[in-house]
Amino acid sequence: MKTFKNKIALNLDRDAQVSVKGFIAPIEYTQYNFHVKWDELANLQVAEPEKQYPTSIFQAFLPPESVSVGECWEIREEGALELLKQLHPNPSLDLHINNGDSYGLWACLRAYNDKFAEILFRIHAEFVLENGWFTPSQFAGHLTIDRFQEKVVSFKMRVPETTLNFDAGWKAPAHPGGAAEIGFCPRVELYTETSSVPQDTTFTASVTHEAARHALILRFYKAQQINWVSLEDALEMAQAQQKPIHAISIDGPLADESC
């Protein structure tokens, strides 16, 4: 992915305050009806619907040094965990199932001009429950700041609304070793109600949202470095190159934690 040579530094006014709202909708579906049988999952709800934060919390999402558009950096854990506690009192960045490359908190500078800077980010975390855990596919979001006033313009961190967007593990009496579940929750989100950047804003430098998200996903999964092609193209390539096709069947995604 192309990056730009010009680097910028980003900072925030640590004395300012930011109001953040949180929301967790009722779970709509689980494969084995854990959201009906398991009270903790059935009653999962946001810990604090609204909370005031010092802007210094969001400093954790900013790069420690000057960066160019398209560059990625690690988010500092303390700030991310403090925000996640608004959703649930026991967030954890150490996933109970970690295949080696899925841990992390990463941000990417997507765009900037003299007034605004937009950062996209991706966080892998889970909620530790009394009798198990709730592991979203990912927490994805954006942070837009006013560079001149050094204030948060808008912030959103949510679990994407894919068909299946979380895993759950239940240490029930019938399953002392733990039973795994997968399901769909329509909304798990933290957000500000501050105004967003005008749609007609012209940026000095930018990459597309898709390019920034791809740069982030490469920080988590080595499989995403593969140049994937469709089955049709693979069949044509196999014939042209006289090579066999090794087929693998999987029942979950290769690009998030809901598997």
mmCIF file of C-alpha atoms in Angstrom:
data_model
loop_
_atom_site.group_PDB
_atom_site.id
_atom_site.type_symbol
_atom_site.label_atom_id
_atom_site.label_comp_id
_atom_site.label_asym_id
_atom_site.label_seq_id
_atom_site.Cartn_x
_atom_site.Cartn_y
_atom_site.Cartn_z
ATOM 1 C CA MET A 1 0.000 0.000 0.000
ATOM 2 C CA LYS A 2 1.273 3.466 -0.844
ATOM 3 C CA THR A 3 2.341 5.686 2.031
ATOM 4 C CA PHE A 4 3.171 9.377 1.870
ATOM 5 C CA LYS A 5 6.521 10.923 2.792
ATOM 6 C CA ASN A 6 5.092 13.901 4.671
ATOM 7 C CA LYS A 7 4.781 13.129 8.362
ATOM 8 C CA ILE A 8 2.596 14.856 10.932
ATOM 9 C CA ALA A 9 2.453 14.831 14.722
ATOM 10 C CA LEU A 10 -0.892 14.482 16.501
ATOM 11 C CA ASN A 11 -1.785 15.684 19.984
ATOM 12 C CA LEU A 12 -4.824 16.378 22.138
ATOM 13 C CA ASP A 13 -5.676 18.922 24.821
ATOM 14 C CA ARG A 14 -5.483 16.734 27.906
ATOM 15 C CA ASP A 15 -7.698 19.083 29.981
ATOM 16 C CA ALA A 16 -10.754 18.794 27.716
ATOM 17 C CA GLN A 17 -13.638 16.409 28.427
ATOM 18 C CA VAL A 18 -15.362 13.997 26.045
ATOM 19 C CA SER A 19 -18.776 12.426 26.613
ATOM 20 C CA VAL A 20 -19.040 8.846 25.312
ATOM 21 C CA LYS A 21 -22.202 6.789 25.048
ATOM 22 C CA GLY A 22 -22.251 3.002 25.186
ATOM 23 C CA PHE A 23 -24.799 0.479 23.973
ATOM 24 C CA ILE A 24 -25.158 -3.301 23.848
ATOM 25 C CA ALA A 25 -28.290 -4.624 22.150
ATOM 26 C CA PRO A 26 -29.917 -7.922 23.146
ATOM 27 C CA ILE A 27 -28.300 -10.903 21.423
ATOM 28 C CA GLU A 28 -30.498 -12.059 18.549
ATOM 29 C CA TYR A 29 -29.018 -15.441 17.689
ATOM 30 C CA THR A 30 -26.725 -18.179 18.956
ATOM 31 C CA GLN A 31 -26.219 -21.559 17.311
ATOM 32 C CA TYR A 32 -27.111 -23.562 20.425
ATOM 33 C CA ASN A 33 -29.401 -21.009 22.106
ATOM 34 C CA PHE A 34 -26.880 -20.066 24.797
ATOM 35 C CA HIS A 35 -28.402 -16.568 24.759
ATOM 36 C CA VAL A 36 -31.607 -18.160 26.091
ATOM 37 C CA LYS A 37 -30.184 -20.884 28.366
ATOM 38 C CA TRP A 38 -27.320 -18.891 29.899
ATOM 39 C CA ASP A 39 -28.476 -15.956 32.050
ATOM 40 C CA GLU A 40 -25.197 -14.036 31.774
ATOM 41 C CA LEU A 41 -25.438 -14.006 27.998
ATOM 42 C CA ALA A 42 -29.186 -13.392 27.990
ATOM 43 C CA ASN A 43 -28.724 -10.347 30.252
ATOM 44 C CA LEU A 44 -25.551 -8.954 28.720
ATOM 45 C CA GLN A 45 -25.843 -5.161 28.767
ATOM 46 C CA VAL A 46 -23.691 -2.055 28.803
ATOM 47 C CA ALA A 47 -22.032 -1.256 32.131
ATOM 48 C CA GLU A 48 -22.341 2.550 31.800
ATOM 49 C CA PRO A 49 -24.660 4.047 29.139
ATOM 50 C CA GLU A 50 -22.814 7.383 29.276
ATOM 51 C CA LYS A 51 -19.503 8.503 30.745
ATOM 52 C CA GLN A 52 -17.253 11.564 30.743
ATOM 53 C CA TYR A 53 -13.588 11.045 29.910
ATOM 54 C CA PRO A 54 -10.574 13.320 29.958
ATOM 55 C CA THR A 55 -9.217 13.712 26.454
ATOM 56 C CA SER A 56 -5.978 12.147 27.681
ATOM 57 C CA ILE A 57 -7.703 8.736 27.393
ATOM 58 C CA PHE A 58 -7.805 9.179 23.615
ATOM 59 C CA GLN A 59 -4.125 10.093 23.517
ATOM 60 C CA ALA A 60 -3.609 6.314 23.689
ATOM 61 C CA PHE A 61 -4.926 6.083 20.112
ATOM 62 C CA LEU A 62 -2.439 8.624 18.745
ATOM 63 C CA PRO A 63 1.001 7.746 17.376
ATOM 64 C CA PRO A 64 3.952 8.282 19.734
ATOM 65 C CA GLU A 65 5.861 10.045 16.932
ATOM 66 C CA SER A 66 5.169 11.690 13.588
ATOM 67 C CA VAL A 67 3.557 9.425 10.980
ATOM 68 C CA SER A 68 2.566 9.453 7.326
ATOM 69 C CA VAL A 69 -0.806 8.574 5.855
ATOM 70 C CA GLY A 70 -1.128 4.797 5.647
ATOM 71 C CA GLU A 71 1.270 4.121 8.548
ATOM 72 C CA CYS A 72 0.177 1.941 11.475
ATOM 73 C CA TRP A 73 1.133 1.999 15.153
ATOM 74 C CA GLU A 74 0.146 0.149 18.321
ATOM 75 C CA ILE A 75 -2.549 1.616 20.569
ATOM 76 C CA ARG A 76 -1.549 1.863 24.202
ATOM 77 C CA GLU A 77 -3.423 -0.710 26.237
ATOM 78 C CA GLU A 78 -4.410 1.367 29.268
ATOM 79 C CA GLY A 79 -6.570 3.838 27.330
ATOM 80 C CA ALA A 80 -8.297 1.129 25.297
ATOM 81 C CA LEU A 81 -9.087 -0.943 28.403
ATOM 82 C CA GLU A 82 -10.504 2.087 30.226
ATOM 83 C CA LEU A 83 -12.946 2.688 27.360
ATOM 84 C CA LEU A 84 -13.875 -0.987 27.078
ATOM 85 C CA LYS A 85 -14.808 -0.999 30.777
ATOM 86 C CA GLN A 86 -17.716 1.270 29.886
ATOM 87 C CA LEU A 87 -19.156 -1.666 27.942
ATOM 88 C CA HIS A 88 -18.263 -4.374 30.465
ATOM 89 C CA PRO A 89 -16.395 -4.228 33.802
ATOM 90 C CA ASN A 90 -14.001 -7.077 32.910
ATOM 91 C CA PRO A 91 -12.471 -6.548 29.469
ATOM 92 C CA SER A 92 -9.360 -8.505 28.553
ATOM 93 C CA LEU A 93 -6.850 -8.110 25.756
ATOM 94 C CA ASP A 94 -5.498 -11.611 26.360
ATOM 95 C CA LEU A 95 -7.923 -13.714 24.362
ATOM 96 C CA HIS A 96 -8.639 -17.118 25.909
ATOM 97 C CA ILE A 97 -8.039 -18.662 22.484
ATOM 98 C CA ASN A 98 -5.117 -17.080 20.651
ATOM 99 C CA ASN A 99 -3.655 -18.761 17.606
ATOM 100 C CA GLY A 100 -0.477 -16.713 17.780
ATOM 101 C CA ASP A 101 -1.134 -13.751 15.514
ATOM 102 C CA SER A 102 -4.571 -12.466 16.526
ATOM 103 C CA TYR A 103 -3.525 -10.404 19.552
ATOM 104 C CA GLY A 104 -3.242 -6.661 19.197
ATOM 105 C CA LEU A 105 -4.470 -3.078 19.146
ATOM 106 C CA TRP A 106 -3.543 -1.164 15.998
ATOM 107 C CA ALA A 107 -4.338 2.227 14.484
ATOM 108 C CA CYS A 108 -3.696 3.764 11.067
ATOM 109 C CA LEU A 109 -3.642 7.383 9.879
ATOM 110 C CA ARG A 110 -6.171 7.430 7.051
ATOM 111 C CA ALA A 111 -6.308 11.118 6.146
ATOM 112 C CA TYR A 112 -5.425 14.634 7.242
ATOM 113 C CA ASN A 113 -5.456 18.292 6.281
ATOM 114 C CA ASP A 114 -4.596 21.481 8.167
ATOM 115 C CA LYS A 115 -7.701 21.139 10.380
ATOM 116 C CA PHE A 116 -8.608 17.457 10.703
ATOM 117 C CA ALA A 117 -6.935 14.075 11.048
ATOM 118 C CA GLU A 118 -8.809 10.761 10.773
ATOM 119 C CA ILE A 119 -7.529 7.576 12.366
ATOM 120 C CA LEU A 120 -8.967 4.102 11.799
ATOM 121 C CA PHE A 121 -8.282 1.386 14.355
ATOM 122 C CA ARG A 122 -8.878 -2.259 15.172
ATOM 123 C CA ILE A 123 -8.794 -3.901 18.606
ATOM 124 C CA HIS A 124 -9.109 -7.561 19.588
ATOM 125 C CA ALA A 125 -10.536 -7.958 23.089
ATOM 126 C CA GLU A 126 -13.097 -9.982 25.007
ATOM 127 C CA PHE A 127 -15.282 -9.704 28.103
ATOM 128 C CA VAL A 128 -14.540 -12.115 30.940
ATOM 129 C CA LEU A 129 -17.852 -13.299 32.423
ATOM 130 C CA GLU A 130 -18.421 -15.055 35.730
ATOM 131 C CA ASN A 131 -18.941 -18.380 33.971
ATOM 132 C CA GLY A 132 -17.191 -17.897 30.671
ATOM 133 C CA TRP A 133 -16.321 -15.266 28.122
ATOM 134 C CA PHE A 134 -17.753 -13.182 25.289
ATOM 135 C CA THR A 135 -15.373 -12.644 22.381
ATOM 136 C CA PRO A 136 -16.432 -10.195 19.636
ATOM 137 C CA SER A 137 -15.081 -10.654 16.127
ATOM 138 C CA GLN A 138 -13.218 -7.348 16.543
ATOM 139 C CA PHE A 139 -13.696 -3.794 17.744
ATOM 140 C CA ALA A 140 -13.337 -1.492 14.741
ATOM 141 C CA GLY A 141 -13.644 2.247 14.709
ATOM 142 C CA HIS A 142 -12.402 5.716 13.975
ATOM 143 C CA LEU A 143 -11.094 8.716 15.873
ATOM 144 C CA THR A 144 -11.243 12.123 14.206
ATOM 145 C CA ILE A 145 -9.469 15.034 15.841
ATOM 146 C CA ASP A 146 -9.346 18.773 15.305
ATOM 147 C CA ARG A 147 -5.630 19.400 14.859
ATOM 148 C CA PHE A 148 -5.874 23.133 15.530
ATOM 149 C CA GLN A 149 -7.933 22.943 18.730
ATOM 150 C CA GLU A 150 -6.475 19.537 19.701
ATOM 151 C CA LYS A 151 -9.937 18.159 20.486
ATOM 152 C CA VAL A 152 -11.886 15.007 19.653
ATOM 153 C CA VAL A 153 -14.303 15.656 16.797
ATOM 154 C CA SER A 154 -15.822 12.173 16.734
ATOM 155 C CA PHE A 155 -15.121 8.697 18.059
ATOM 156 C CA LYS A 156 -16.758 5.356 17.396
ATOM 157 C CA MET A 157 -15.742 1.841 18.414
ATOM 158 C CA ARG A 158 -18.072 -1.013 17.519
ATOM 159 C CA VAL A 159 -18.371 -4.691 16.718
ATOM 160 C CA PRO A 160 -19.139 -4.937 12.969
ATOM 161 C CA GLU A 161 -22.607 -6.243 12.093
ATOM 162 C CA THR A 162 -21.505 -9.330 10.195
ATOM 163 C CA THR A 163 -23.695 -12.446 10.023
ATOM 164 C CA LEU A 164 -21.939 -14.009 13.040
ATOM 165 C CA ASN A 165 -19.941 -11.524 15.068
ATOM 166 C CA PHE A 166 -19.018 -13.106 18.384
ATOM 167 C CA ASP A 167 -17.878 -16.279 20.107
ATOM 168 C CA ALA A 168 -18.912 -17.279 23.612
ATOM 169 C CA GLY A 169 -17.653 -19.910 25.985
ATOM 170 C CA TRP A 170 -19.820 -21.230 28.828
ATOM 171 C CA LYS A 171 -18.389 -23.126 31.784
ATOM 172 C CA ALA A 172 -21.733 -24.667 32.677
ATOM 173 C CA PRO A 173 -22.262 -27.587 35.118
ATOM 174 C CA ALA A 174 -23.058 -29.794 32.137
ATOM 175 C CA HIS A 175 -19.870 -28.607 30.403
ATOM 176 C CA PRO A 176 -17.144 -28.234 33.096
ATOM 177 C CA GLY A 177 -14.470 -27.943 30.429
ATOM 178 C CA GLY A 178 -16.412 -25.196 28.672
ATOM 179 C CA ALA A 179 -18.775 -25.261 25.705
ATOM 180 C CA ALA A 180 -18.220 -23.007 22.685
ATOM 181 C CA GLU A 181 -20.913 -20.970 20.952
ATOM 182 C CA ILE A 182 -21.157 -18.514 18.079
ATOM 183 C CA GLY A 183 -23.801 -15.881 17.502
ATOM 184 C CA PHE A 184 -24.962 -12.454 16.405
ATOM 185 C CA CYS A 185 -25.429 -9.272 18.433
ATOM 186 C CA PRO A 186 -26.774 -6.359 16.363
ATOM 187 C CA ARG A 187 -25.015 -3.619 18.310
ATOM 188 C CA VAL A 188 -22.021 -3.363 20.631
ATOM 189 C CA GLU A 189 -20.775 0.202 20.443
ATOM 190 C CA LEU A 190 -19.106 3.193 22.063
ATOM 191 C CA TYR A 191 -19.602 6.558 20.363
ATOM 192 C CA THR A 192 -19.630 10.323 20.727
ATOM 193 C CA GLU A 193 -22.441 12.549 19.535
ATOM 194 C CA THR A 194 -20.103 15.324 18.481
ATOM 195 C CA SER A 195 -20.262 16.543 14.898
ATOM 196 C CA SER A 196 -18.349 14.667 12.235
ATOM 197 C CA VAL A 197 -16.108 16.006 9.486
ATOM 198 C CA PRO A 198 -18.127 17.617 6.647
ATOM 199 C CA GLN A 199 -18.524 15.262 3.692
ATOM 200 C CA ASP A 200 -17.059 17.796 1.258
ATOM 201 C CA THR A 201 -13.820 18.069 3.235
ATOM 202 C CA THR A 202 -10.712 17.960 1.057
ATOM 203 C CA PHE A 203 -7.757 16.178 2.617
ATOM 204 C CA THR A 204 -4.131 17.050 1.969
ATOM 205 C CA ALA A 205 -3.248 13.343 1.933
ATOM 206 C CA SER A 206 -5.383 10.231 2.327
ATOM 207 C CA VAL A 207 -5.808 6.556 1.585
ATOM 208 C CA THR A 208 -9.162 4.853 1.112
ATOM 209 C CA HIS A 209 -10.998 3.325 4.065
ATOM 210 C CA GLU A 210 -10.521 -0.074 2.424
ATOM 211 C CA ALA A 211 -6.759 0.431 2.150
ATOM 212 C CA ALA A 212 -6.482 1.525 5.791
ATOM 213 C CA ARG A 213 -8.548 -1.450 6.986
ATOM 214 C CA HIS A 214 -6.353 -3.781 4.922
ATOM 215 C CA ALA A 215 -3.215 -2.280 6.446
ATOM 216 C CA LEU A 216 -4.676 -2.980 9.889
ATOM 217 C CA ILE A 217 -5.748 -6.549 9.176
ATOM 218 C CA LEU A 218 -2.241 -7.378 7.989
ATOM 219 C CA ARG A 219 -1.070 -6.633 11.544
ATOM 220 C CA PHE A 220 -3.243 -9.480 12.866
ATOM 221 C CA TYR A 221 -3.382 -12.313 10.343
ATOM 222 C CA LYS A 222 -0.522 -13.650 8.255
ATOM 223 C CA ALA A 223 -3.098 -15.448 6.070
ATOM 224 C CA GLN A 224 -4.182 -12.056 4.746
ATOM 225 C CA GLN A 225 -0.796 -11.683 3.072
ATOM 226 C CA ILE A 226 -1.816 -14.431 0.650
ATOM 227 C CA ASN A 227 -2.923 -13.257 -2.775
ATOM 228 C CA TRP A 228 -6.347 -14.929 -2.666
ATOM 229 C CA VAL A 229 -8.180 -15.649 -5.912
ATOM 230 C CA SER A 230 -11.630 -17.017 -6.690
ATOM 231 C CA LEU A 231 -12.194 -20.751 -7.240
ATOM 232 C CA GLU A 232 -12.841 -20.080 -10.922
ATOM 233 C CA ASP A 233 -9.521 -18.255 -11.294
ATOM 234 C CA ALA A 234 -7.723 -20.990 -9.336
ATOM 235 C CA LEU A 235 -9.036 -23.652 -11.724
ATOM 236 C CA GLU A 236 -7.819 -21.675 -14.727
ATOM 237 C CA MET A 237 -4.415 -21.076 -13.125
ATOM 238 C CA ALA A 238 -4.057 -24.773 -12.229
ATOM 239 C CA GLN A 239 -4.676 -25.766 -15.848
ATOM 240 C CA ALA A 240 -2.355 -23.125 -17.251
ATOM 241 C CA GLN A 241 0.460 -23.902 -14.802
ATOM 242 C CA GLN A 242 -0.193 -27.660 -14.700
ATOM 243 C CA LYS A 243 -0.299 -27.627 -10.898
ATOM 244 C CA PRO A 244 -2.696 -29.431 -8.537
ATOM 245 C CA ILE A 245 -5.145 -27.618 -6.259
ATOM 246 C CA HIS A 246 -4.958 -28.337 -2.537
ATOM 247 C CA ALA A 247 -8.501 -27.797 -1.187
ATOM 248 C CA ILE A 248 -9.251 -27.027 2.474
ATOM 249 C CA SER A 249 -12.733 -26.744 3.967
ATOM 250 C CA ILE A 250 -13.234 -24.402 6.945
ATOM 251 C CA ASP A 251 -16.366 -23.392 8.847
ATOM 252 C CA GLY A 252 -15.280 -19.937 10.026
ATOM 253 C CA PRO A 253 -13.680 -16.726 8.787
ATOM 254 C CA LEU A 254 -9.947 -16.202 8.431
ATOM 255 C CA ALA A 255 -10.106 -12.477 9.162
ATOM 256 C CA ASP A 256 -11.677 -12.060 12.621
ATOM 257 C CA GLU A 257 -12.223 -13.785 15.981
ATOM 258 C CA SER A 258 -15.807 -15.031 15.435
ATOM 259 C CA CYS A 259 -14.764 -18.534 14.426
#
